[in-house]
mmCIF file of C-alpha atoms and ligand atoms in Angstrom:
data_model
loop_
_atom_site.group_PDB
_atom_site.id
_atom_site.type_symbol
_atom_site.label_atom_id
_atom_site.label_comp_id
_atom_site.label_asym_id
_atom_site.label_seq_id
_atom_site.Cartn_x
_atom_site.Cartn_y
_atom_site.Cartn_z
ATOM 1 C CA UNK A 1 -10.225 -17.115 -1.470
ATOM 2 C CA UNK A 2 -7.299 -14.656 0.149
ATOM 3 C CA UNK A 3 -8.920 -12.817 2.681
ATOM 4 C CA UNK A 4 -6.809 -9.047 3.012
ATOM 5 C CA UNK A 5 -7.154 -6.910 6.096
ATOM 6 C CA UNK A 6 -7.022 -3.420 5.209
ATOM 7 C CA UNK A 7 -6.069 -0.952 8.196
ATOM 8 C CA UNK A 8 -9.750 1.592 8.071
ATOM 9 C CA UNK A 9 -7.486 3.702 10.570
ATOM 10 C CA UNK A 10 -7.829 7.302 7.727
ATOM 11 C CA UNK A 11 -6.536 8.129 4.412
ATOM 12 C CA UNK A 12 -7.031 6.721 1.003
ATOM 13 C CA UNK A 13 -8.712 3.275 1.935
ATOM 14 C CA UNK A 14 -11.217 2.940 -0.309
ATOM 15 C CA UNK A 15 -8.956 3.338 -3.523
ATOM 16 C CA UNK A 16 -7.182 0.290 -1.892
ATOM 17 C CA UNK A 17 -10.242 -1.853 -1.991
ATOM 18 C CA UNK A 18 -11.469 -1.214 -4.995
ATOM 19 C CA UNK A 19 -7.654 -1.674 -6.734
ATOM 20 C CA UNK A 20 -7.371 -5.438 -4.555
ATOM 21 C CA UNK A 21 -10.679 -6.360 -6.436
ATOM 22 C CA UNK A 22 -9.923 -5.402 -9.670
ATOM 23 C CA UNK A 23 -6.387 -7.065 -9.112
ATOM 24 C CA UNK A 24 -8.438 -10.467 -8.348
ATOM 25 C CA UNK A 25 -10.047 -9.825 -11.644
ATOM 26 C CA UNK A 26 -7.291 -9.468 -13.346
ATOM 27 C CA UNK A 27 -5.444 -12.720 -11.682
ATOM 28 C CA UNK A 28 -8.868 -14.450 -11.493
ATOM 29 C CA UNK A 29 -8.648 -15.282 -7.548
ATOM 30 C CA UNK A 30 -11.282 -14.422 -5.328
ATOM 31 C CA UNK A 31 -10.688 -11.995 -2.803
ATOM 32 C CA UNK A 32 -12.443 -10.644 0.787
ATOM 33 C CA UNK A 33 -11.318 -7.666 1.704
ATOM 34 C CA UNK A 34 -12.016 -7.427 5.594
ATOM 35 C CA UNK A 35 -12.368 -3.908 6.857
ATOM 36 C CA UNK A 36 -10.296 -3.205 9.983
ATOM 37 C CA UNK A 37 -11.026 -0.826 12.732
ATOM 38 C CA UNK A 38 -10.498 -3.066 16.105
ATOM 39 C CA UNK A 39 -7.682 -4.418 17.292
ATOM 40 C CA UNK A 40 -9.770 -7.444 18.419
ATOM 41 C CA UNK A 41 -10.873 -7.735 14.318
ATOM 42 C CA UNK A 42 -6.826 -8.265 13.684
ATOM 43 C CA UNK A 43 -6.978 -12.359 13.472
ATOM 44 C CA UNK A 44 -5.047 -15.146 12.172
ATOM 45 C CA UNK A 45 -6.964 -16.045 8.829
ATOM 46 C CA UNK A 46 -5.799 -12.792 7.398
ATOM 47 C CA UNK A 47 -3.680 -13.880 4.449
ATOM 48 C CA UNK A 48 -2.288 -10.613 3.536
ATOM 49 C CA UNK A 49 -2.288 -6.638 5.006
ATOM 50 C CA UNK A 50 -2.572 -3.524 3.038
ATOM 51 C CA UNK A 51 -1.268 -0.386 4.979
ATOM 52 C CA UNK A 52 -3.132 2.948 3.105
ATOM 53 C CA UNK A 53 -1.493 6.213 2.774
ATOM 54 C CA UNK A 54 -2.764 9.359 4.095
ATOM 55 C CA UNK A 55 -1.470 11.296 7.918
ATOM 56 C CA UNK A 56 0.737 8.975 9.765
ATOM 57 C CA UNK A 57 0.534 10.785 12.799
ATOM 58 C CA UNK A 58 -3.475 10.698 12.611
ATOM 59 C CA UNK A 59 -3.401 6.832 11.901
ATOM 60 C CA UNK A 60 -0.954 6.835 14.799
ATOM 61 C CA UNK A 61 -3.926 8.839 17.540
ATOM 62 C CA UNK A 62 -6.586 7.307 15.495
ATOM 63 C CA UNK A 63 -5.175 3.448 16.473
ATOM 64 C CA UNK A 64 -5.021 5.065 20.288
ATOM 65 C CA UNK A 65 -8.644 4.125 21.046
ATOM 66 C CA UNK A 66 -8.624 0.441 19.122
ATOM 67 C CA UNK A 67 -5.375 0.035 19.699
ATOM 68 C CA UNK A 68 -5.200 -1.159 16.024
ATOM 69 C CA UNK A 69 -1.751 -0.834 15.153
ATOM 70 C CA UNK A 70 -0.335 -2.678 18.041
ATOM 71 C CA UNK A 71 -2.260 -5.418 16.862
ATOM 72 C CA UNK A 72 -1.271 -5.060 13.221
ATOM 73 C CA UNK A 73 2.043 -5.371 14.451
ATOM 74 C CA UNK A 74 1.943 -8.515 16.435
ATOM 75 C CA UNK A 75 0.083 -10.190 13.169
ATOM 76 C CA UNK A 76 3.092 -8.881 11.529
ATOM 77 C CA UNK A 77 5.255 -10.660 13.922
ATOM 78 C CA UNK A 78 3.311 -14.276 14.167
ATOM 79 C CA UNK A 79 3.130 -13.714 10.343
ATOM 80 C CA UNK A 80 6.990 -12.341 9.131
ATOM 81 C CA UNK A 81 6.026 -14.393 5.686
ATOM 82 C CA UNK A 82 2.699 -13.311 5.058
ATOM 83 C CA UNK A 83 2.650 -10.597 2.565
ATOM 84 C CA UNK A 84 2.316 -6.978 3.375
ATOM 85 C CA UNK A 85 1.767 -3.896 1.157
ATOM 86 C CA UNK A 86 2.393 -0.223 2.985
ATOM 87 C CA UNK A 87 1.596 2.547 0.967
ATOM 88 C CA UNK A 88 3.091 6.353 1.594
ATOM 89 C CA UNK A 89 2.071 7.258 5.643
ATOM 90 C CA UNK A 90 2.080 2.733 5.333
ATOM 91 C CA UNK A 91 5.471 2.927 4.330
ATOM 92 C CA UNK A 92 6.079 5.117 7.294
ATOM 93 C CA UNK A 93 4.464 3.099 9.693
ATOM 94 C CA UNK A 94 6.685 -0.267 8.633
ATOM 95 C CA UNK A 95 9.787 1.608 8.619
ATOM 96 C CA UNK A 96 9.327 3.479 11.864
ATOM 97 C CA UNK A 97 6.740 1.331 13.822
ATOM 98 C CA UNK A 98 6.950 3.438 16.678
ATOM 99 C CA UNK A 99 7.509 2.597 20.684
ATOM 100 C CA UNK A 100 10.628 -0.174 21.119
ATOM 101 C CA UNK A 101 9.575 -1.693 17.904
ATOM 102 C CA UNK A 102 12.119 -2.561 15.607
ATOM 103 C CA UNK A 103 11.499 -1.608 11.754
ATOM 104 C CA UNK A 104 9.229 -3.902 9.437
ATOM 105 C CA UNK A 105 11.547 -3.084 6.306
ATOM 106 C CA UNK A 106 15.148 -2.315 6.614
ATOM 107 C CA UNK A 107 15.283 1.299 5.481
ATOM 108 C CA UNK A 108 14.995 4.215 6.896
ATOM 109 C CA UNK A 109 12.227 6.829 5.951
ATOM 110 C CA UNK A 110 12.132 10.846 5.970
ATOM 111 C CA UNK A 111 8.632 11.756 6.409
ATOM 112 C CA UNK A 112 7.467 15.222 3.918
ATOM 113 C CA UNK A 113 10.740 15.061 2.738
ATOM 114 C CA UNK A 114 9.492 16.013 -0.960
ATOM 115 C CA UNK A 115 8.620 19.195 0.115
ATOM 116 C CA UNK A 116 4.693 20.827 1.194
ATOM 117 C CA UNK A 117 1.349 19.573 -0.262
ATOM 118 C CA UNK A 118 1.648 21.835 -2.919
ATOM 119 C CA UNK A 119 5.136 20.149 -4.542
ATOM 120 C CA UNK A 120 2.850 16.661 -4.494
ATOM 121 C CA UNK A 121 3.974 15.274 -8.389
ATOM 122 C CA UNK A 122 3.588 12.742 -10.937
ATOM 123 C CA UNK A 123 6.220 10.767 -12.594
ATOM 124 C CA UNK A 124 6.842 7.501 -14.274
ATOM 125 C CA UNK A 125 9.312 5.297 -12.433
ATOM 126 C CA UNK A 126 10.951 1.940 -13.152
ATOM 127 C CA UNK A 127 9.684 -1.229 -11.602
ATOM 128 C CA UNK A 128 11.618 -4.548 -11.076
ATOM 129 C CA UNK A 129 9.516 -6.973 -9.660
ATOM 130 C CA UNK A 130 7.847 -10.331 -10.812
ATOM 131 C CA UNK A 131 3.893 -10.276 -11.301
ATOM 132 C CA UNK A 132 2.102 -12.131 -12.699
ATOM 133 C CA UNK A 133 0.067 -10.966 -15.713
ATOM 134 C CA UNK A 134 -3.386 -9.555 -15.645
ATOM 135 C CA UNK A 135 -5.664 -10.110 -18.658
ATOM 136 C CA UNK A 136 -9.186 -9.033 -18.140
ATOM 137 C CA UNK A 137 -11.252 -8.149 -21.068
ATOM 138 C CA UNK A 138 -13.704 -5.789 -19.319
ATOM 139 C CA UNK A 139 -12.091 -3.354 -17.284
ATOM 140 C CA UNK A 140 -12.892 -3.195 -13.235
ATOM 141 C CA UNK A 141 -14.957 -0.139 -12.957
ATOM 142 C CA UNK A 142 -14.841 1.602 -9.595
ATOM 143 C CA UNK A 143 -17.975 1.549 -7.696
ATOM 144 C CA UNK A 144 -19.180 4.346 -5.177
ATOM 145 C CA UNK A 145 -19.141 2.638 -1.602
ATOM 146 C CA UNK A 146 -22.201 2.625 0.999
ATOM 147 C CA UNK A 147 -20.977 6.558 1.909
ATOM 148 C CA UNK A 148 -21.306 7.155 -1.930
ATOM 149 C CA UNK A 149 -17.714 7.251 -2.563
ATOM 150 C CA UNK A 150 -16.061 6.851 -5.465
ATOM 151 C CA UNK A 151 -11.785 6.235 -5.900
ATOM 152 C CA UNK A 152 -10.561 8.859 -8.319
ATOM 153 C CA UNK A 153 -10.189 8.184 -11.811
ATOM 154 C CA UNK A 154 -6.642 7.969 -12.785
ATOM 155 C CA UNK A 155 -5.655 6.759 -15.587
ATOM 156 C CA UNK A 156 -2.225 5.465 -16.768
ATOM 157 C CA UNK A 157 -0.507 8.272 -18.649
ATOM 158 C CA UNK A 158 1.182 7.658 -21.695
ATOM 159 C CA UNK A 159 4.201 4.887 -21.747
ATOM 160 C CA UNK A 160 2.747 3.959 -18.113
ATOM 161 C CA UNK A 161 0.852 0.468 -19.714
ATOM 162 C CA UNK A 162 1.854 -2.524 -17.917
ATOM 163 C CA UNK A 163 5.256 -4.006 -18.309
ATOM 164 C CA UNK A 164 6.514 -0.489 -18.792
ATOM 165 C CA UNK A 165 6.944 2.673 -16.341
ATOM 166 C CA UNK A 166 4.379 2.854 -13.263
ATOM 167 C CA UNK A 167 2.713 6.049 -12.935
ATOM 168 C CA UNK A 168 3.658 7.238 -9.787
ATOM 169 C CA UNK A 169 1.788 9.752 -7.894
ATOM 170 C CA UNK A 170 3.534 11.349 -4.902
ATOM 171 C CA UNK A 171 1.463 13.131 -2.135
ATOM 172 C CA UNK A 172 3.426 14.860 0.489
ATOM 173 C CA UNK A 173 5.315 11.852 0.264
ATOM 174 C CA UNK A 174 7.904 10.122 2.348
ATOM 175 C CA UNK A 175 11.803 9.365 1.147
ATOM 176 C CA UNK A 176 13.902 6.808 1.610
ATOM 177 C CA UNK A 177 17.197 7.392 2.920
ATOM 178 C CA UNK A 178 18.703 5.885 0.190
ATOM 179 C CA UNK A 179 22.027 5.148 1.981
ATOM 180 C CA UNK A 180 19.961 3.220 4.490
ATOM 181 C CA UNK A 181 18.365 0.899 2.128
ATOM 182 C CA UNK A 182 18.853 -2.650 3.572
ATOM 183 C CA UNK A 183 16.869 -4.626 1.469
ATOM 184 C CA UNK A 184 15.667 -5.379 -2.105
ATOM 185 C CA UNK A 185 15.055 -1.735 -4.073
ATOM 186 C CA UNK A 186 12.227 -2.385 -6.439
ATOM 187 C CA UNK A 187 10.651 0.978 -7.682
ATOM 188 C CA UNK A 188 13.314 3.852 -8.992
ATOM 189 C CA UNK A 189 12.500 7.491 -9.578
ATOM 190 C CA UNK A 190 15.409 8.174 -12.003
ATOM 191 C CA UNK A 191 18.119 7.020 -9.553
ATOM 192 C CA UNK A 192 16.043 7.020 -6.423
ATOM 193 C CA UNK A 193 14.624 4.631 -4.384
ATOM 194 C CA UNK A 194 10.825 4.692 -4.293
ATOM 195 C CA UNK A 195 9.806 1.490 -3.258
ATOM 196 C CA UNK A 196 11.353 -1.809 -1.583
ATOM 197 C CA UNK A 197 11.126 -5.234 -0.755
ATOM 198 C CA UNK A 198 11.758 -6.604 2.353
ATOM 199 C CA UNK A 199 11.146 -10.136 2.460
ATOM 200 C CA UNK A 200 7.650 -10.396 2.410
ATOM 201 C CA UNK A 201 6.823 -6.364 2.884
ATOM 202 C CA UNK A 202 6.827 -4.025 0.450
ATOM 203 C CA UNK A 203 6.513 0.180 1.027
ATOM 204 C CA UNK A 204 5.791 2.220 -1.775
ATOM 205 C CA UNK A 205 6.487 6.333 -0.843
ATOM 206 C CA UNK A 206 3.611 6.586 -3.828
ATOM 207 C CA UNK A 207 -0.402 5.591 -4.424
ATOM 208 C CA UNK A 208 -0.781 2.906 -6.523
ATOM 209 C CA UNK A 209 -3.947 2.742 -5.963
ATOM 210 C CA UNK A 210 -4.656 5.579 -7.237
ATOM 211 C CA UNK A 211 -4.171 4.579 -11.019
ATOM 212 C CA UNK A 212 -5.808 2.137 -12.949
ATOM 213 C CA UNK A 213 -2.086 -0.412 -13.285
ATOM 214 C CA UNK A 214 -2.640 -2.989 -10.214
ATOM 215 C CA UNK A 215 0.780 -4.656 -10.267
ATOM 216 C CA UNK A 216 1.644 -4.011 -7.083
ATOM 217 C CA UNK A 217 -2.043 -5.231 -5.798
ATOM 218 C CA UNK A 218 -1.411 -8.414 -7.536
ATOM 219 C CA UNK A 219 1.878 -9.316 -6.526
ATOM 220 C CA UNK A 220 0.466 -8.911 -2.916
ATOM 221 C CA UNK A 221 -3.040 -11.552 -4.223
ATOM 222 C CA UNK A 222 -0.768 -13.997 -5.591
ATOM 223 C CA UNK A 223 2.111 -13.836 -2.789
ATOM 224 C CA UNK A 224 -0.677 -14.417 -0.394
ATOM 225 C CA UNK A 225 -2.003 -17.312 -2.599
ATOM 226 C CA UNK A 226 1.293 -19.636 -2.340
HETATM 227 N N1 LIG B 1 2.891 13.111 4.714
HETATM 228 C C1 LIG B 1 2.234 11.929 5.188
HETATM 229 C C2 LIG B 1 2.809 11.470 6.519
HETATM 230 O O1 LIG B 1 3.749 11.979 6.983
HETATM 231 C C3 LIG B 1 2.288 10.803 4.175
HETATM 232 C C4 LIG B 1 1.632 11.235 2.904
HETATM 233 C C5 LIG B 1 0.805 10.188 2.220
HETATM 234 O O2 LIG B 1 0.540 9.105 2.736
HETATM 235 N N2 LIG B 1 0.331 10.538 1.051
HETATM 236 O O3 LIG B 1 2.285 10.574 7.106
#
């Protein structure tokens, strides 16, 4: 059983949970996916951390009251090999932690730097990381939550099957300085950095979970599974 805390603080959570349990599916692991609003719900038997995307500075005043960030980030540090996925306003957060921290991946991050809502885009990008496969024969069909919501339906575009191009979908997303990238580039947009690997934390500037290809879900399962 890996037991992932997912940071509830606003933005595209639920997409996240329903992508880590189709990724246990797919790997055939069992997952819990704990649901984290409190600092004091931040504990040691977390095996792994998913970071949503959404409004940094909102997940930044919404952590004021719970004060869950600080405690996401002092798991972080008892935890530096314990896997951690940050995903657009995520990647933000890991890059530029905020306060005296220091960054949680070795890049630096321009936030909007794609332009207004209204240049958001899709596009396939290349991925170079090792996952391992997923082979389900009956595809993980999102389910509406408790509040009746459902993640959105995307599916792959075409060439975007797995072991090819990711389907990337950028919302008023972030970019890496790409002359600050410290550590292991793993996702390209043409020649741009898009996502990277820093030891064991990865930031995507896109939503994976907002398409139906879980790679990146199940490279954070099995990492936590070692
Ligand atoms: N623009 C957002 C921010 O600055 C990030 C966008 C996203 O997560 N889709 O936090």
């Amino acid at each position: 059983m890996v037991r992932v805390g997912l940071a509830m603080l606003q933005g595209a959570r639920h997409e996240h949970i329903e992508a880590l349990h189709g990724a246990a599916l797919e790997l055939g692991v069992s997952v819990e996916v704990v649901e984290l609003r409190r600092g004091d719900q931040v504990d040691g038997n977390l095996d792994a951390l998913v970071l949503p995307g959404g409004e940094s500075t909102a997940m930044r005043k919404a952590s004021e009251s719970e004060a869950l960030l600080p405690a996401l980030f002092s798991w972080m540090d008892q935890h530096p090999n314990r896997p951690v996925l940050g995903t657009c306003a995520g990647a933000i957060l890991l890059a530029s932690p905020g306060g005296e921290k220091e960054p949680y991946i070795a890049t630096s991050v321009s936030r909007n730097a794609w332009g207004r809502q209204r240049q958001s885009f899709e596009a396939l990008l290349s991925v170079d990381l090792e996952v391992p496969d997923g082979s389900v024969s009956e595809p993980h069909v999102a389910q509406a939550d408790r509040f009746n919501h459902r993640p959105l339906p995307v599916s792959p575009i075409d060439g975007s099957s797995e072991g090819e191009a990711f389907h990337g979908v950028f919302i008023r997303a972030p970019r890496f300085e790409s002359s600050s990238v410290q550590c292991e580039a793993i996702v390209h947009l043409d020649t741009e950095v898009v996502g990277v690997l820093d030891g064991a934390r990865m930031a995507l500037t896109f939503h994976p979970e907002l398409t139906t290809d879980r790679r990146f879900h199940r490279w954070l399962l099995a990492r936590a599974d070692d």
